[in-house]
CSV table of C-alpha atoms in Angstrom, one decimal:
chain,number,residue,atom,x,y,z
A,12,UNK,CA,-6.4,-13.1,-199.6
A,13,UNK,CA,-8.6,-15.5,-201.6
A,14,UNK,CA,-6.4,-18.4,-200.5
A,15,UNK,CA,-6.7,-17.5,-196.8
A,16,UNK,CA,-10.4,-17.0,-197.2
A,17,UNK,CA,-10.9,-20.5,-198.8
A,18,UNK,CA,-8.8,-22.0,-196.0
A,19,UNK,CA,-10.9,-20.5,-193.3
A,20,UNK,CA,-14.2,-21.3,-195.0
A,21,UNK,CA,-13.0,-24.9,-195.2
A,22,UNK,CA,-12.1,-24.9,-191.5
A,23,UNK,CA,-15.5,-23.5,-190.5
A,24,UNK,CA,-17.2,-26.0,-192.8
A,25,UNK,CA,-15.4,-28.9,-191.0
A,26,UNK,CA,-16.6,-27.6,-187.6
A,27,UNK,CA,-20.1,-26.9,-188.9
A,28,UNK,CA,-21.7,-29.5,-186.6
A,29,UNK,CA,-20.8,-27.5,-183.6
A,30,UNK,CA,-22.5,-24.4,-184.9
A,31,UNK,CA,-25.6,-26.4,-186.0
A,32,UNK,CA,-25.8,-27.4,-182.3
A,33,UNK,CA,-25.6,-23.8,-181.3
A,34,UNK,CA,-28.4,-22.9,-183.7
A,35,UNK,CA,-30.6,-25.8,-182.5
A,36,UNK,CA,-30.0,-24.7,-178.9
A,37,UNK,CA,-31.0,-21.1,-179.7
A,38,UNK,CA,-34.2,-22.3,-181.4
A,39,UNK,CA,-35.1,-24.5,-178.4
A,40,UNK,CA,-34.4,-21.7,-175.9
A,41,UNK,CA,-36.5,-19.2,-177.9
A,42,UNK,CA,-39.4,-21.6,-178.2
A,43,UNK,CA,-39.4,-22.7,-174.5
A,44,UNK,CA,-39.3,-19.1,-173.2
A,45,UNK,CA,-40.9,-16.4,-175.4
A,46,UNK,CA,-39.1,-13.7,-173.5
A,47,UNK,CA,-35.7,-15.2,-174.6
A,48,UNK,CA,-36.3,-14.8,-178.3
A,49,UNK,CA,-34.0,-11.8,-178.6
A,50,UNK,CA,-31.3,-13.4,-176.5
A,51,UNK,CA,-31.4,-16.7,-178.3
A,52,UNK,CA,-31.2,-14.9,-181.7
A,53,UNK,CA,-28.3,-12.7,-180.5
A,54,UNK,CA,-26.6,-15.8,-179.0
A,55,UNK,CA,-26.5,-17.4,-182.5
A,56,UNK,CA,-25.2,-14.2,-184.1
A,57,UNK,CA,-22.4,-13.8,-181.5
A,58,UNK,CA,-21.3,-17.4,-181.6
A,59,UNK,CA,-21.1,-17.5,-185.4
A,60,UNK,CA,-19.2,-14.2,-185.4
A,61,UNK,CA,-16.7,-15.6,-182.9
A,62,UNK,CA,-16.4,-18.7,-185.1
A,63,UNK,CA,-14.5,-16.5,-187.6
A,64,UNK,CA,-12.1,-15.4,-184.9
A,65,UNK,CA,-11.5,-19.0,-183.8
A,66,UNK,CA,-9.6,-19.6,-187.1
A,67,UNK,CA,-6.7,-17.9,-185.5
A,68,UNK,CA,-6.3,-20.8,-183.2
A,69,UNK,CA,-6.2,-23.2,-186.1
A,70,UNK,CA,-3.5,-21.2,-187.8
A,71,UNK,CA,-1.3,-21.6,-184.7
A,72,UNK,CA,-1.9,-25.4,-184.6
A,73,UNK,CA,1.4,-27.4,-185.2
A,74,UNK,CA,3.4,-24.3,-185.8
A,75,UNK,CA,1.2,-23.2,-188.7
A,76,UNK,CA,1.9,-19.4,-188.5
A,77,UNK,CA,5.5,-19.5,-189.7
A,78,UNK,CA,4.3,-21.5,-192.7
A,79,UNK,CA,1.5,-19.0,-193.5
A,80,UNK,CA,3.8,-16.0,-193.1
A,81,UNK,CA,6.3,-17.7,-195.5
A,82,UNK,CA,3.7,-17.4,-198.3
A,83,UNK,CA,3.9,-14.5,-200.8
A,84,UNK,CA,1.4,-12.4,-199.0
A,85,UNK,CA,1.7,-9.5,-196.6
A,86,UNK,CA,0.9,-9.6,-192.9
A,87,UNK,CA,-1.6,-6.8,-193.5
A,88,UNK,CA,-3.4,-9.1,-196.0
A,89,UNK,CA,-3.6,-11.8,-193.4
A,90,UNK,CA,-5.2,-9.4,-190.9
A,91,UNK,CA,-7.7,-8.1,-193.5
A,92,UNK,CA,-8.8,-11.6,-194.2
A,93,UNK,CA,-9.4,-12.3,-190.5
A,94,UNK,CA,-11.7,-9.3,-190.2
A,95,UNK,CA,-13.4,-10.3,-193.4
A,96,UNK,CA,-14.1,-13.8,-192.2
A,97,UNK,CA,-15.4,-12.5,-188.9
A,98,UNK,CA,-17.7,-10.1,-190.7
A,99,UNK,CA,-19.0,-12.9,-193.1
A,100,UNK,CA,-19.6,-15.4,-190.3
A,101,UNK,CA,-21.4,-12.7,-188.3
A,102,UNK,CA,-23.5,-11.8,-191.4
A,103,UNK,CA,-24.5,-15.4,-191.8
A,104,UNK,CA,-25.5,-15.4,-188.1
A,105,UNK,CA,-27.5,-12.2,-188.7
A,106,UNK,CA,-29.4,-13.8,-191.7
A,107,UNK,CA,-30.1,-17.0,-189.7
A,108,UNK,CA,-31.3,-15.0,-186.7
A,109,UNK,CA,-33.6,-12.9,-189.0
A,110,UNK,CA,-35.0,-16.1,-190.6
A,111,UNK,CA,-35.6,-17.6,-187.2
A,112,UNK,CA,-37.1,-14.4,-185.8
A,113,UNK,CA,-39.5,-14.1,-188.8
A,114,UNK,CA,-40.5,-17.7,-189.4
A,115,UNK,CA,-40.2,-19.4,-186.0
A,116,UNK,CA,-40.2,-16.7,-183.2
A,117,UNK,CA,-42.7,-14.4,-185.0
A,118,UNK,CA,-40.8,-11.3,-183.8
A,119,UNK,CA,-42.1,-7.9,-184.9
A,120,UNK,CA,-40.2,-6.2,-187.7
A,121,UNK,CA,-40.5,-2.6,-186.7
A,122,UNK,CA,-43.1,-2.1,-184.0
A,123,UNK,CA,-43.3,-3.8,-180.5
A,124,UNK,CA,-40.9,-4.1,-177.6
A,125,UNK,CA,-38.2,-6.0,-179.5
A,126,UNK,CA,-38.4,-5.1,-183.2
A,127,UNK,CA,-35.9,-7.0,-185.3
A,128,UNK,CA,-34.8,-3.8,-187.2
A,129,UNK,CA,-33.7,-2.4,-183.9
A,130,UNK,CA,-32.5,-5.4,-181.9
A,131,UNK,CA,-30.6,-7.4,-184.6
A,132,UNK,CA,-28.3,-4.6,-185.9
A,133,UNK,CA,-27.3,-3.8,-182.4
A,134,UNK,CA,-26.5,-7.4,-181.5
A,135,UNK,CA,-24.6,-7.7,-184.8
A,136,UNK,CA,-22.5,-4.7,-183.8
A,137,UNK,CA,-21.9,-6.2,-180.4
A,138,UNK,CA,-20.7,-9.5,-182.0
A,139,UNK,CA,-18.3,-7.6,-184.3
A,140,UNK,CA,-17.0,-5.6,-181.3
A,141,UNK,CA,-16.3,-8.8,-179.5
A,142,UNK,CA,-14.3,-10.1,-182.5
A,143,UNK,CA,-12.5,-6.7,-182.6
A,144,UNK,CA,-11.3,-7.4,-179.1
A,145,UNK,CA,-10.4,-11.0,-179.7
A,146,UNK,CA,-8.3,-10.7,-182.8
A,147,UNK,CA,-5.6,-8.2,-181.6
A,148,UNK,CA,-5.6,-9.8,-178.2
A,149,UNK,CA,-4.9,-13.2,-179.8
A,150,UNK,CA,-2.2,-11.8,-182.1
A,151,UNK,CA,-0.5,-9.7,-179.4
A,152,UNK,CA,-0.4,-12.2,-176.6
A,153,UNK,CA,-0.6,-15.6,-178.3
A,154,UNK,CA,-2.9,-18.6,-177.5
A,155,UNK,CA,-2.1,-19.0,-173.8
A,156,UNK,CA,-1.8,-15.4,-172.6
A,157,UNK,CA,-4.8,-14.3,-174.6
A,158,UNK,CA,-7.0,-16.7,-172.6
A,159,UNK,CA,-5.9,-14.9,-169.4
A,160,UNK,CA,-6.5,-11.5,-171.0
A,161,UNK,CA,-9.9,-12.7,-172.1
A,162,UNK,CA,-10.8,-13.9,-168.6
A,163,UNK,CA,-9.6,-10.5,-167.3
A,164,UNK,CA,-11.9,-8.8,-169.8
A,165,UNK,CA,-14.9,-10.8,-168.5
A,166,UNK,CA,-14.0,-10.0,-164.9
A,167,UNK,CA,-13.8,-6.3,-165.8
A,168,UNK,CA,-17.3,-6.5,-167.3
A,169,UNK,CA,-18.6,-8.1,-164.2
A,170,UNK,CA,-16.7,-5.5,-162.1
A,171,UNK,CA,-18.3,-2.7,-164.0
A,172,UNK,CA,-21.7,-4.3,-163.4
A,173,UNK,CA,-21.0,-4.6,-159.7
A,174,UNK,CA,-20.0,-0.9,-159.5
A,175,UNK,CA,-23.3,0.0,-161.2
A,176,UNK,CA,-25.2,-2.0,-158.7
A,177,UNK,CA,-23.1,-0.6,-155.8
A,178,UNK,CA,-23.9,2.9,-156.8
A,179,UNK,CA,-27.6,2.0,-157.5
A,180,UNK,CA,-27.4,2.7,-161.3
A,181,UNK,CA,-30.5,1.3,-162.9
A,182,UNK,CA,-29.2,0.0,-166.3
A,183,UNK,CA,-32.7,-1.1,-167.4
A,184,UNK,CA,-34.0,2.4,-166.8
A,185,UNK,CA,-31.2,3.9,-168.8
A,186,UNK,CA,-31.9,1.6,-171.7
A,187,UNK,CA,-35.6,2.4,-171.5
A,188,UNK,CA,-34.9,6.1,-171.4
A,189,UNK,CA,-32.6,5.8,-174.5
A,190,UNK,CA,-35.3,3.9,-176.4
A,191,UNK,CA,-37.9,6.5,-175.5
A,192,UNK,CA,-35.9,9.6,-176.0
A,193,UNK,CA,-33.6,8.7,-178.9
A,194,UNK,CA,-35.2,7.8,-182.3
A,195,UNK,CA,-34.7,4.1,-183.1
A,196,UNK,CA,-32.9,4.8,-186.4
A,197,UNK,CA,-30.5,7.2,-184.7
A,198,UNK,CA,-29.8,4.7,-182.0
A,199,UNK,CA,-29.0,1.9,-184.5
A,200,UNK,CA,-26.8,4.2,-186.6
A,201,UNK,CA,-25.0,5.4,-183.5
A,202,UNK,CA,-24.2,1.8,-182.5
A,203,UNK,CA,-23.1,0.9,-186.0
A,204,UNK,CA,-20.8,4.0,-186.2
A,205,UNK,CA,-19.3,3.1,-182.8
A,206,UNK,CA,-18.7,-0.4,-184.0
A,207,UNK,CA,-16.9,0.8,-187.2
A,208,UNK,CA,-14.6,3.0,-185.1
A,209,UNK,CA,-13.8,0.1,-182.8
A,210,UNK,CA,-13.1,-2.2,-185.7
A,211,UNK,CA,-10.8,0.4,-187.3
A,212,UNK,CA,-8.8,0.9,-184.1
A,213,UNK,CA,-8.7,-2.9,-183.6
A,214,UNK,CA,-7.5,-3.5,-187.2
A,215,UNK,CA,-4.7,-0.9,-186.8
A,216,UNK,CA,-3.6,-2.4,-183.6
A,217,UNK,CA,-3.7,-6.0,-185.1
A,218,UNK,CA,-1.5,-5.0,-188.1
A,219,UNK,CA,1.1,-3.3,-185.9
A,220,UNK,CA,1.1,-6.3,-183.5
A,221,UNK,CA,1.6,-8.8,-186.3
A,222,UNK,CA,4.2,-6.8,-188.1
A,223,UNK,CA,6.3,-6.7,-184.9
A,224,UNK,CA,6.3,-10.5,-184.7
A,225,UNK,CA,9.0,-12.6,-186.3
A,226,UNK,CA,8.4,-16.1,-187.5
């Protein structure tokens, strides 16, 4: 696993300029519009978490997967490393967002409408859930079909949003009610537990999907 991890860290380092631009864009967005501080911070977290999942595309480049699978490591080890690199890249995004929120955006830590201890763990969990969807989809369907599946996933999200609107479901009111009636700590813990369950299901599916593939 250490060799895979070094390879992916080198890949992310070589594409670092792209993510520096993402961080810069998030900073500008948060400074221009104070109400967008949480969004810009979460945007940085999500993009950096997805950077880990993007290493799957590099592995497929120029028929790279058959070579990687010929190495003396198991397919399960390969999958474990992918989830680890996604967690590490997301954790880096979380640290960067926390520094920006504290130093530049002056976001409250505990109290206020958007406290960092409530908002950031939730967005970190969302970022990891997104990678939990991307990894098995990419392994199962390959580079081309996974894009179609990803587009279908986005369309499904918008479709759900449209149904909520069609049936006059006030999402903002539901979120406010949850914040008012559920203790903040319990809400964060619930989201984190849900994230771990999704990650476990995703990991199991990814291992089975890769083990069925022949290279």
